[in-house]
Amino acid sequence: MESYKLFDAEHKFVSLIWDHEPVNSTELVKLSLEKLGWKKSTTYTVLRKLCARGILQNQNAVVTALIKREEAQKYESAALIDKAFDGSLPQFLTAFLGTNKISAKEAEQLKRIIEEATQ
């Protein structure tokens, strides 16, 4: 699970791939320059490192993600709750909802999610 940890710059890069995959590596270099301001060498360096960690693959100059966006989000969410709230989801929600308002529709969605998780 630790291999899913993405630093901010890595997350932006992988998000670019999730949004455009499968993406040709030449096109990825152009996207990285346009969206991240990265040079070709930076793009290939980060790509190589993320391929080595099993997060991305580059086969025949076509880059794809080996992990889904949802898997990375699950890992990041769990890591945040573990780190900042000692693993307590209620403490996280209390902190989040103490400063943010949610709509009635969002509240209903949360109720449904909690009900499904407790069955």
PDB file of C-alpha atoms in Angstrom, residues 13 16-17 23-33 43 47 63:
ATOM      1  CA  PHE A  13       1.701  14.264 -13.041  1.00  0.00           C
ATOM      2  CA  LEU A  16      -2.448  14.331 -16.035  1.00  0.00           C
ATOM      3  CA  ILE A  17      -2.030  10.727 -17.155  1.00  0.00           C
ATOM      4  CA  VAL A  23      -1.043   8.847 -23.739  1.00  0.00           C
ATOM      5  CA  ASN A  24       1.918   8.790 -26.091  1.00  0.00           C
ATOM      6  CA  SER A  25       5.118   9.806 -24.285  1.00  0.00           C
ATOM      7  CA  THR A  26       5.747  12.620 -26.770  1.00  0.00           C
ATOM      8  CA  GLU A  27       2.293  13.995 -26.065  1.00  0.00           C
ATOM      9  CA  LEU A  28       2.930  13.561 -22.322  1.00  0.00           C
ATOM     10  CA  VAL A  29       6.039  15.728 -22.610  1.00  0.00           C
ATOM     11  CA  LYS A  30       3.924  18.443 -24.277  1.00  0.00           C
ATOM     12  CA  LEU A  31       1.201  18.163 -21.633  1.00  0.00           C
ATOM     13  CA  SER A  32       3.761  18.281 -18.821  1.00  0.00           C
ATOM     14  CA  LEU A  33       5.298  21.438 -20.238  1.00  0.00           C
ATOM     15  CA  THR A  43       8.997  14.457 -17.321  1.00  0.00           C
ATOM     16  CA  LEU A  47       7.969   8.879 -15.405  1.00  0.00           C
ATOM     17  CA  VAL A  63       2.026   5.622 -20.907  1.00  0.00           C
TER      18      VAL A  63
END
